[in-house]
CSV table of C-alpha atoms in Angstrom, one decimal:
chain,number,residue,atom,x,y,z
J,1,MET,CA,-13.8,-79.0,33.2
J,2,ARG,CA,-11.0,-78.2,30.7
J,3,TRP,CA,-13.3,-76.4,28.1
J,4,PRO,CA,-14.7,-73.8,30.5
J,5,TYR,CA,-11.2,-73.1,31.8
J,6,LYS,CA,-9.9,-72.7,28.2
J,7,LEU,CA,-12.9,-70.5,27.3
J,8,PHE,CA,-12.4,-68.2,30.4
J,9,ALA,CA,-8.6,-68.0,29.7
J,10,LEU,CA,-9.3,-67.1,26.0
J,11,ILE,CA,-11.8,-64.5,27.0
J,12,GLY,CA,-9.5,-63.1,29.7
J,13,GLY,CA,-6.6,-63.0,27.2
J,14,LEU,CA,-8.8,-61.2,24.6
J,15,LEU,CA,-9.9,-58.6,27.3
J,16,THR,CA,-6.3,-58.2,28.4
J,17,GLY,CA,-5.1,-57.6,24.9
J,18,VAL,CA,-7.9,-55.0,24.2
J,19,LEU,CA,-7.0,-53.1,27.4
J,20,LEU,CA,-3.4,-53.1,26.4
J,21,LEU,CA,-4.2,-51.8,22.9
J,22,TRP,CA,-6.5,-49.1,24.4
J,23,GLY,CA,-3.8,-48.1,26.9
J,24,LEU,CA,-1.2,-47.9,24.1
J,25,TYR,CA,-3.6,-45.8,22.0
J,26,GLN,CA,-3.8,-43.3,24.8
J,27,LEU,CA,-0.2,-42.3,24.3
J,28,PRO,CA,-0.1,-39.1,22.4
J,29,GLY,CA,2.4,-40.2,19.8
J,30,VAL,CA,0.4,-43.3,19.0
J,31,GLN,CA,-2.9,-41.5,19.0
J,32,ARG,CA,-1.4,-38.8,16.6
J,33,ARG,CA,-0.4,-41.5,14.2
J,34,LEU,CA,-3.4,-43.7,14.3
J,35,GLY,CA,-6.2,-41.3,15.2
J,36,TRP,CA,-6.8,-40.0,11.7
J,37,ARG,CA,-6.6,-43.5,10.2
J,38,LEU,CA,-9.3,-44.8,12.7
J,39,ASP,CA,-11.4,-41.7,11.9
J,40,ALA,CA,-11.2,-42.3,8.2
J,41,ALA,CA,-12.1,-45.9,8.6
J,42,TRP,CA,-15.2,-45.1,10.7
J,43,THR,CA,-16.2,-42.3,8.2
J,44,ALA,CA,-15.9,-44.8,5.4
J,45,LEU,CA,-18.1,-47.4,7.3
J,46,ARG,CA,-20.7,-44.7,8.3
J,47,MET,CA,-21.0,-43.5,4.6
J,48,GLU,CA,-21.2,-47.2,3.4
J,49,LEU,CA,-24.1,-47.8,5.7
J,50,HIS,CA,-25.7,-44.4,5.0
J,51,PRO,CA,-24.7,-43.2,1.6
J,52,VAL,CA,-24.5,-39.5,1.0
J,53,GLY,CA,-25.3,-37.8,-2.2
J,54,ALA,CA,-25.1,-34.2,-3.4
J,55,VAL,CA,-26.0,-31.1,-1.4
J,56,PRO,CA,-29.8,-31.1,-1.3
J,57,THR,CA,-31.4,-28.7,-3.7
J,58,PRO,CA,-33.8,-26.0,-2.4
J,59,LYS,CA,-37.6,-25.7,-2.6
J,60,ALA,CA,-38.4,-23.3,-5.4
J,61,SER,CA,-37.6,-19.7,-4.4
J,62,LEU,CA,-40.7,-17.5,-3.7
J,63,VAL,CA,-39.2,-14.8,-6.0
J,64,PRO,CA,-37.0,-15.6,-9.1
J,65,TRP,CA,-33.7,-13.9,-9.2
J,66,ALA,CA,-34.0,-10.7,-11.4
J,67,THR,CA,-31.6,-10.8,-14.4
J,68,PRO,CA,-29.8,-7.5,-15.4
J,69,SER,CA,-32.4,-7.0,-18.1
J,70,GLN,CA,-35.2,-7.0,-15.6
J,71,THR,CA,-35.0,-5.3,-12.3
J,72,PRO,CA,-31.5,-4.0,-11.7
J,73,GLU,CA,-29.9,-4.6,-8.3
J,74,THR,CA,-29.6,-1.6,-6.2
J,75,THR,CA,-26.0,-1.0,-5.3
J,76,PRO,CA,-25.4,-0.6,-1.5
J,77,PRO,CA,-24.9,2.9,-0.5
J,78,PRO,CA,-21.2,4.0,0.0
J,79,PRO,CA,-20.1,3.6,3.6
J,80,THR,CA,-20.7,6.6,5.8
J,81,SER,CA,-17.9,5.9,8.2
J,82,THR,CA,-14.8,8.0,8.3
J,83,PRO,CA,-12.2,6.5,5.7
J,84,THR,CA,-9.2,4.7,7.2
J,85,PRO,CA,-6.2,7.0,7.3
J,86,GLY,CA,-4.0,6.2,4.3
J,87,ALA,CA,-6.8,4.7,2.3
J,88,SER,CA,-7.9,7.7,0.3
J,89,PRO,CA,-6.5,8.3,-3.2
J,90,THR,CA,-5.0,11.7,-2.1
J,91,SER,CA,-2.9,10.0,0.6
J,92,SER,CA,-1.8,6.9,-1.4
J,93,PRO,CA,1.4,7.1,-3.5
J,94,PRO,CA,0.9,7.0,-7.2
J,95,PRO,CA,0.9,3.3,-8.5
J,96,THR,CA,4.2,1.9,-9.6
J,97,PRO,CA,4.6,-0.9,-12.0
J,98,LEU,CA,5.0,-4.4,-10.3
J,99,PRO,CA,8.2,-6.2,-10.8
J,100,PRO,CA,7.9,-9.2,-13.2
J,101,ALA,CA,9.1,-11.5,-10.4
J,102,VAL,CA,9.3,-11.6,-6.7
J,103,THR,CA,10.8,-14.2,-4.4
J,104,LEU,CA,10.7,-13.8,-0.7
J,105,LYS,CA,12.7,-16.0,1.6
J,106,PRO,CA,10.4,-18.6,2.8
J,107,PRO,CA,9.9,-19.4,6.5
J,108,ARG,CA,11.0,-22.9,7.9
J,109,TRP,CA,8.4,-25.3,6.5
J,110,GLU,CA,6.2,-27.4,8.8
J,111,LYS,CA,4.0,-30.4,7.6
J,112,GLN,CA,0.4,-30.0,8.8
J,113,ASP,CA,-1.2,-32.4,11.2
J,114,TRP,CA,-4.5,-34.0,10.4
J,115,ASN,CA,-7.1,-31.4,9.2
J,116,ASN,CA,-4.7,-28.6,10.5
J,117,CYS,CA,-3.8,-26.6,7.4
J,118,GLY,CA,-5.2,-23.4,8.9
J,119,PRO,CA,-3.0,-23.4,12.0
J,120,ALA,CA,-0.1,-24.9,10.1
J,121,THR,CA,-0.2,-22.2,7.4
J,122,LEU,CA,-0.7,-19.4,10.0
J,123,ALA,CA,2.3,-20.8,11.9
J,124,LEU,CA,4.4,-20.4,8.7
J,125,TYR,CA,3.2,-16.9,8.3
J,126,LEU,CA,3.9,-15.8,11.9
J,127,ARG,CA,7.3,-17.5,11.8
J,128,TRP,CA,8.2,-15.4,8.8
J,129,TRP,CA,7.7,-12.3,11.1
J,130,GLY,CA,9.9,-13.8,13.8
J,131,TRP,CA,7.3,-15.6,15.9
J,132,GLN,CA,8.5,-18.6,17.8
J,133,GLY,CA,6.0,-21.4,17.9
J,134,ASP,CA,4.3,-24.1,15.8
J,135,GLN,CA,0.9,-25.3,14.5
J,136,TYR,CA,0.0,-26.9,17.8
J,137,ASP,CA,0.3,-23.6,19.7
J,138,ILE,CA,-2.4,-22.2,17.4
J,139,SER,CA,-4.6,-25.3,17.2
J,140,ASP,CA,-4.7,-25.8,21.0
J,141,LEU,CA,-6.5,-22.5,21.2
J,142,VAL,CA,-8.7,-22.3,18.1
J,143,LYS,CA,-9.6,-26.0,17.8
J,144,PRO,CA,-9.0,-27.8,21.1
J,145,LYS,CA,-10.3,-31.1,19.7
J,146,ARG,CA,-7.9,-32.6,16.9
J,147,SER,CA,-10.9,-34.0,15.1
J,148,ASP,CA,-12.3,-30.4,14.4
J,149,ARG,CA,-12.0,-30.2,10.6
J,150,ASN,CA,-12.2,-26.6,10.0
J,151,VAL,CA,-10.7,-23.3,11.3
J,152,ASN,CA,-12.2,-20.1,9.8
J,153,VAL,CA,-10.3,-17.0,8.9
J,154,ASP,CA,-11.6,-15.0,11.8
J,155,GLU,CA,-10.5,-17.7,14.2
J,156,LEU,CA,-6.9,-17.4,12.8
J,157,ILE,CA,-7.1,-13.6,13.2
J,158,PHE,CA,-8.3,-14.0,16.7
J,159,PHE,CA,-5.3,-16.0,17.6
J,160,VAL,CA,-2.9,-13.4,16.1
J,161,ARG,CA,-4.6,-10.7,18.0
J,162,THR,CA,-4.7,-12.5,21.3
J,163,ARG,CA,-1.5,-14.5,21.2
J,164,ALA,CA,0.8,-12.4,18.9
J,165,GLY,CA,-0.5,-9.0,19.5
J,166,TRP,CA,2.6,-7.2,18.5
J,167,LEU,CA,1.4,-8.0,14.9
J,168,ASN,CA,-1.6,-6.5,13.1
J,169,ALA,CA,-4.0,-9.0,11.3
J,170,ASP,CA,-7.0,-8.7,9.1
J,171,PHE,CA,-8.7,-10.0,6.0
J,172,ARG,CA,-10.6,-8.8,3.0
J,173,VAL,CA,-12.5,-10.5,0.2
J,174,GLY,CA,-13.0,-9.9,-3.5
J,175,GLY,CA,-9.2,-10.1,-4.1
J,176,ASN,CA,-7.5,-10.5,-7.5
J,177,LEU,CA,-4.1,-11.7,-8.7
J,178,GLU,CA,-2.7,-8.2,-8.9
J,179,ARG,CA,-3.6,-7.5,-5.2
J,180,LEU,CA,-1.7,-10.6,-4.1
J,181,LYS,CA,1.3,-9.5,-6.3
J,182,GLY,CA,1.1,-6.0,-4.6
J,183,PHE,CA,1.7,-7.4,-1.2
J,184,LEU,CA,4.5,-9.7,-2.3
J,185,ALA,CA,6.2,-6.8,-4.3
J,186,ALA,CA,6.0,-4.8,-1.2
J,187,GLY,CA,8.0,-7.5,0.7
J,188,MET,CA,5.4,-9.4,2.7
J,189,PRO,CA,3.7,-12.8,2.2
J,190,ILE,CA,0.0,-13.1,1.9
J,191,MET,CA,-2.3,-16.0,2.9
J,192,ILE,CA,-5.3,-17.2,1.0
J,193,GLU,CA,-8.1,-19.9,1.4
J,194,GLU,CA,-8.9,-22.0,-1.7
J,195,GLY,CA,-10.4,-25.2,-2.8
J,196,MET,CA,-8.4,-28.4,-3.6
J,197,THR,CA,-8.9,-31.9,-4.8
J,198,LEU,CA,-7.9,-34.6,-2.3
J,199,GLU,CA,-5.6,-37.3,-3.5
J,200,GLN,CA,-8.0,-40.0,-2.4
J,201,ALA,CA,-11.7,-40.7,-1.8
J,202,TYR,CA,-12.8,-41.2,1.8
J,203,TRP,CA,-16.2,-42.7,1.0
J,204,ARG,CA,-18.1,-44.0,-1.9
J,205,ASN,CA,-19.0,-41.2,-4.4
J,206,ASP,CA,-16.7,-38.8,-2.6
J,207,ASP,CA,-16.2,-35.8,-4.8
J,208,ARG,CA,-12.9,-35.2,-3.1
J,209,TRP,CA,-13.3,-31.4,-2.9
J,210,ALA,CA,-11.9,-29.8,0.3
J,211,GLY,CA,-10.8,-26.4,1.5
J,212,HIS,CA,-7.1,-25.5,2.0
J,213,TYR,CA,-4.9,-22.6,3.0
J,214,LEU,CA,-1.7,-21.3,1.2
J,215,LEU,CA,1.0,-18.9,2.1
J,216,LEU,CA,2.3,-17.2,-1.0
J,217,THR,CA,5.8,-16.0,-0.9
J,218,GLY,CA,6.5,-15.0,-4.5
J,219,TYR,CA,5.4,-15.0,-8.2
J,220,ASP,CA,6.9,-15.1,-11.7
J,221,ASP,CA,5.1,-13.5,-14.6
J,222,GLY,CA,7.4,-15.2,-17.0
J,223,GLU,CA,6.2,-18.7,-15.8
J,224,GLY,CA,2.9,-17.4,-14.8
J,225,VAL,CA,3.1,-19.0,-11.4
J,226,TYR,CA,2.9,-18.1,-7.6
J,227,ILE,CA,5.2,-19.6,-5.2
J,228,ALA,CA,3.3,-21.1,-2.3
J,229,GLN,CA,4.3,-22.6,1.0
J,230,ASP,CA,1.8,-25.6,1.2
J,231,SER,CA,1.5,-27.2,4.5
J,232,PHE,CA,0.2,-30.4,2.8
J,233,TYR,CA,2.2,-30.7,-0.4
J,234,GLY,CA,5.4,-29.1,0.7
J,235,PRO,CA,7.5,-25.8,0.4
J,236,ASN,CA,8.0,-23.6,-2.7
J,237,ARG,CA,5.2,-25.2,-4.8
J,238,ARG,CA,4.7,-23.4,-8.0
J,239,VAL,CA,1.0,-22.8,-8.6
J,240,PRO,CA,-0.1,-21.5,-12.1
J,241,TYR,CA,-2.1,-18.2,-12.1
J,242,THR,CA,-5.0,-19.8,-13.7
J,243,THR,CA,-5.2,-22.7,-11.2
J,244,LEU,CA,-5.0,-20.3,-8.2
J,245,ALA,CA,-7.6,-18.1,-9.6
J,246,ARG,CA,-10.0,-21.0,-10.2
J,247,ASN,CA,-9.5,-22.6,-6.8
J,248,TRP,CA,-9.6,-19.2,-4.9
J,249,GLU,CA,-13.0,-18.3,-6.2
J,250,ALA,CA,-14.6,-20.9,-3.9
J,251,PHE,CA,-13.8,-18.8,-0.9
J,252,ASN,CA,-14.9,-15.4,-2.2
J,253,HIS,CA,-11.3,-14.5,-3.1
J,254,VAL,CA,-10.4,-14.1,0.7
J,255,TYR,CA,-6.9,-13.0,1.7
J,256,LEU,CA,-5.4,-12.7,5.1
J,257,TYR,CA,-2.6,-10.2,5.8
J,258,ILE,CA,-0.4,-9.9,8.9
J,259,TYR,CA,2.2,-7.2,9.5
J,260,PRO,CA,4.0,-5.2,12.2
J,261,PRO,CA,2.4,-1.8,13.0
J,262,ASP,CA,5.2,0.2,11.3
J,263,TRP,CA,4.1,-1.4,8.0
J,264,GLU,CA,0.6,0.3,8.4
J,265,VAL,CA,1.2,2.9,5.7
J,266,THR,CA,2.4,0.4,3.2
J,267,VAL,CA,-0.5,-2.0,3.8
J,268,GLN,CA,-3.1,0.8,3.5
J,269,ALA,CA,-1.6,2.0,0.2
J,270,ILE,CA,-1.7,-1.6,-1.2
J,271,LEU,CA,-5.4,-2.0,-0.2
J,272,GLY,CA,-6.4,1.4,-1.4
J,273,PRO,CA,-10.3,1.7,-1.2
J,274,ASP,CA,-10.4,-1.8,0.1
J,275,ALA,CA,-8.9,-0.6,3.4
J,276,ASP,CA,-12.6,0.4,4.3
J,277,ARG,CA,-14.2,-2.9,5.2
J,278,ASP,CA,-17.7,-1.9,4.0
J,279,LEU,CA,-16.4,-0.5,0.7
J,280,ASN,CA,-14.4,-3.7,0.3
J,281,ARG,CA,-17.6,-5.8,0.6
J,282,GLN,CA,-19.4,-3.5,-1.8
J,283,ARG,CA,-16.7,-4.1,-4.3
J,284,ALA,CA,-16.7,-7.8,-3.8
J,285,LEU,CA,-20.5,-7.8,-4.3
J,286,GLU,CA,-20.0,-6.1,-7.6
J,287,GLN,CA,-17.2,-8.6,-8.5
J,288,ALA,CA,-19.6,-11.5,-7.7
J,289,ARG,CA,-22.4,-10.0,-9.6
J,290,ARG,CA,-20.3,-9.6,-12.7
J,291,ALA,CA,-19.1,-13.2,-12.3
J,292,VAL,CA,-22.7,-14.5,-12.3
J,293,GLU,CA,-23.7,-12.4,-15.4
J,294,ALA,CA,-20.6,-13.7,-17.3
J,295,HIS,CA,-20.9,-17.3,-16.0
J,296,PRO,CA,-24.5,-18.0,-15.0
J,297,ASP,CA,-23.8,-21.6,-14.3
J,298,ASP,CA,-20.9,-21.0,-11.9
J,299,ALA,CA,-22.1,-22.2,-8.4
J,300,PHE,CA,-19.2,-20.6,-6.6
J,301,ALA,CA,-20.0,-17.1,-8.2
J,302,TRP,CA,-23.6,-17.4,-7.1
J,303,PHE,CA,-22.5,-18.5,-3.6
J,304,ASN,CA,-20.1,-15.6,-3.3
J,305,LEU,CA,-23.0,-13.2,-4.4
J,306,GLY,CA,-25.1,-14.6,-1.6
J,307,THR,CA,-22.2,-14.3,1.0
J,308,ASN,CA,-21.6,-10.7,0.2
J,309,LEU,CA,-25.4,-9.9,0.3
J,310,VAL,CA,-25.6,-11.5,3.7
J,311,TYR,CA,-22.9,-9.0,4.9
J,312,PHE,CA,-25.2,-6.2,4.0
J,313,GLU,CA,-28.1,-8.1,5.7
J,314,ARG,CA,-30.0,-8.4,2.4
J,315,TYR,CA,-31.1,-11.9,3.4
J,316,ALA,CA,-34.0,-12.5,0.9
J,317,LYS,CA,-31.7,-11.8,-2.1
J,318,ALA,CA,-28.9,-13.8,-0.5
J,319,ALA,CA,-31.2,-16.7,0.0
J,320,GLN,CA,-32.1,-16.7,-3.7
J,321,ALA,CA,-28.4,-16.5,-4.7
J,322,TYR,CA,-27.7,-19.5,-2.4
J,323,ASP,CA,-30.7,-21.4,-4.0
J,324,ARG,CA,-29.1,-20.8,-7.4
J,325,ALA,CA,-25.8,-22.2,-6.2
J,326,ARG,CA,-27.4,-25.3,-4.8
J,327,GLN,CA,-29.4,-25.9,-7.9
J,328,ILE,CA,-26.2,-25.8,-10.0
J,329,GLY,CA,-24.4,-28.0,-7.4
J,330,LEU,CA,-21.9,-27.5,-4.6
J,331,PRO,CA,-19.2,-29.8,-3.4
J,332,GLN,CA,-20.2,-32.2,-0.6
J,333,ARG,CA,-17.8,-30.7,2.0
J,334,PHE,CA,-18.7,-27.1,1.2
J,335,LEU,CA,-20.8,-26.4,4.2
J,336,ARG,CA,-18.0,-27.6,6.4
J,337,TYR,CA,-16.3,-24.2,5.7
J,338,GLN,CA,-19.0,-21.6,4.8
J,339,PHE,CA,-22.2,-20.9,6.6
J,340,GLY,CA,-23.9,-18.0,4.8
J,341,PRO,CA,-26.9,-20.1,3.8
J,342,PHE,CA,-27.6,-20.9,7.3
J,343,ILE,CA,-27.8,-17.3,8.2
J,344,ALA,CA,-29.8,-16.3,5.1
J,345,TYR,CA,-32.4,-19.1,5.5
J,346,PHE,CA,-32.8,-18.3,9.2
J,347,HIS,CA,-33.5,-14.6,8.7
J,348,THR,CA,-36.0,-15.3,5.9
J,349,GLY,CA,-37.9,-17.8,8.0
J,350,ARG,CA,-37.0,-20.8,5.8
J,351,PHE,CA,-36.4,-23.1,8.7
J,352,GLU,CA,-37.1,-26.4,7.0
J,353,ASP,CA,-34.5,-25.6,4.3
J,354,LEU,CA,-32.1,-24.6,7.1
J,355,LEU,CA,-32.7,-27.9,8.9
J,356,ALA,CA,-32.1,-29.8,5.7
J,357,LEU,CA,-28.8,-28.1,5.0
J,358,ALA,CA,-27.6,-28.5,8.6
J,359,ASP,CA,-28.6,-32.2,8.6
J,360,TYR,CA,-26.7,-32.7,5.4
J,361,ALA,CA,-23.6,-30.8,6.6
J,362,LEU,CA,-23.6,-33.1,9.8
J,363,ARG,CA,-23.7,-36.3,7.6
J,364,ILE,CA,-20.5,-35.1,5.9
J,365,THR,CA,-18.9,-33.5,9.1
J,366,LYS,CA,-20.6,-35.0,12.2
J,367,ASN,CA,-18.7,-32.8,14.5
J,368,SER,CA,-19.2,-29.5,12.8
J,369,GLU,CA,-20.1,-27.0,15.7
J,370,GLU,CA,-21.5,-24.5,13.2
J,371,ALA,CA,-23.9,-27.1,11.6
J,372,HIS,CA,-25.0,-28.3,15.1
J,373,LEU,CA,-25.6,-24.6,16.1
J,374,TRP,CA,-27.9,-23.7,13.2
J,375,ARG,CA,-29.7,-27.1,13.3
J,376,GLY,CA,-30.5,-26.1,16.9
J,377,TRP,CA,-31.9,-22.7,15.8
J,378,SER,CA,-34.0,-24.3,13.2
J,379,LEU,CA,-35.4,-26.8,15.6
J,380,TYR,CA,-36.1,-24.0,18.1
J,381,ARG,CA,-38.0,-22.0,15.5
J,382,LEU,CA,-39.9,-25.1,14.4
J,383,GLY,CA,-41.1,-25.6,18.0
J,384,ASP,CA,-38.7,-28.4,19.1
J,385,ARG,CA,-37.1,-26.8,22.2
J,386,GLN,CA,-35.6,-29.9,23.6
J,387,GLY,CA,-34.1,-30.8,20.2
J,388,ALA,CA,-32.5,-27.3,20.0
J,389,ILE,CA,-31.0,-27.7,23.4
J,390,GLU,CA,-29.4,-31.1,22.5
J,391,ALA,CA,-28.1,-29.5,19.3
J,392,PHE,CA,-26.5,-26.5,21.1
J,393,ARG,CA,-24.9,-28.8,23.5
J,394,ALA,CA,-23.6,-31.0,20.7
J,395,ALA,CA,-22.1,-27.8,19.2
J,396,LEU,CA,-20.4,-27.1,22.5
J,397,GLU,CA,-19.2,-30.7,22.8
J,398,ALA,CA,-17.6,-30.3,19.3
J,399,ASN,CA,-15.8,-27.2,20.3
J,400,PRO,CA,-15.8,-26.2,24.0
J,401,THR,CA,-14.8,-22.7,23.2
J,402,TYR,CA,-17.7,-22.0,20.9
J,403,GLN,CA,-19.3,-18.9,22.3
J,404,ASP,CA,-22.2,-18.9,19.9
J,405,ALA,CA,-23.3,-22.2,21.4
J,406,ARG,CA,-23.0,-20.9,25.0
J,407,TYR,CA,-25.1,-17.9,24.0
J,408,ALA,CA,-27.7,-20.0,22.5
J,409,LEU,CA,-28.0,-22.2,25.6
J,410,HIS,CA,-28.2,-19.1,27.8
J,411,PHE,CA,-30.9,-17.7,25.5
J,412,LEU,CA,-33.0,-20.7,26.2
J,413,GLY,CA,-32.3,-20.4,30.0
J,414,VAL,CA,-30.3,-23.6,30.4
J,415,THR,CA,-26.8,-24.3,31.5
J,416,PRO,CA,-24.2,-25.5,28.9
């Protein structure tokens, strides 16, 4: 009778140990320290069992992209809306030479939590303007689940407008190095989203590319560097102009600016014509077109071209631009951050391409609410209503505040 008793005692001890470990893991401090390690281990195992390759290439486009020597692109018409006050050349002060170097006093630095560079960098920016808070005040609203790996620019702006409403916030695309210097020379930091190379691989054949945010607080023409507050690498990081320009391209040269209302005239003067959102996109479209003409094998340039065409609802041309970017090759995690191809393929009826891209994005980032959403729409248009409902619910499970998923479920007449 001793062996059964010992066996039961052993099993009981193991179960007690497991329960104790599970209870210990529920403590917020322990979970914060171990959660990302467990997730990384699970990701590595998942990728080992189901290896992932490159972003899938598209089926051949129905119409090849016209080169400048063939059919020229029609430039979108100028915006017909009333120009923003202060944005016209007659109301802007004459340009003055930028100083050769600017250094703003940096805000108190805060190291980012796991996959939290957006909220952490925004916290630095808001803190510069006197806001009292930290990255968790932001992430609790815009990414309720810590495992959410991406926060978009518009989500960050939503936080500012709803939780720090005494500040104005907006973004533009198609920026350049001089535009960044203009904000800094005027005395205000500027925030950008860029690509980066991770220090380690998280699965076999990991290309280690990821998106990242930086807050710029200075520049030095003599050294050819920007001074960046980097929530991952540390404060006062010196980033060469050439490095920033190369990494910034991956996100359509987007920049986010935050300022008090009494800075409105200054901000409008810095933006110039780009104060008008439609005109800014038109200029960004031309910037991307020049880039693909100069560097036809630049996948990011083609992707930016597609993204700016999506803004003008020119979905067929946008889909062709995205096709070219995919043929050249995009980083594995790219669809974690940008979703223009989903929109373009949906509006051009390319639902199988949309489904293939969404499935690939979910293999890389299994809890991407955007990928779940567009997977649902592709399934719905392909006739799989129940599959669409499950995908929309998965999107809402990934982010309970995701209104697009709620709309999709209401559209199908089901409860979230």
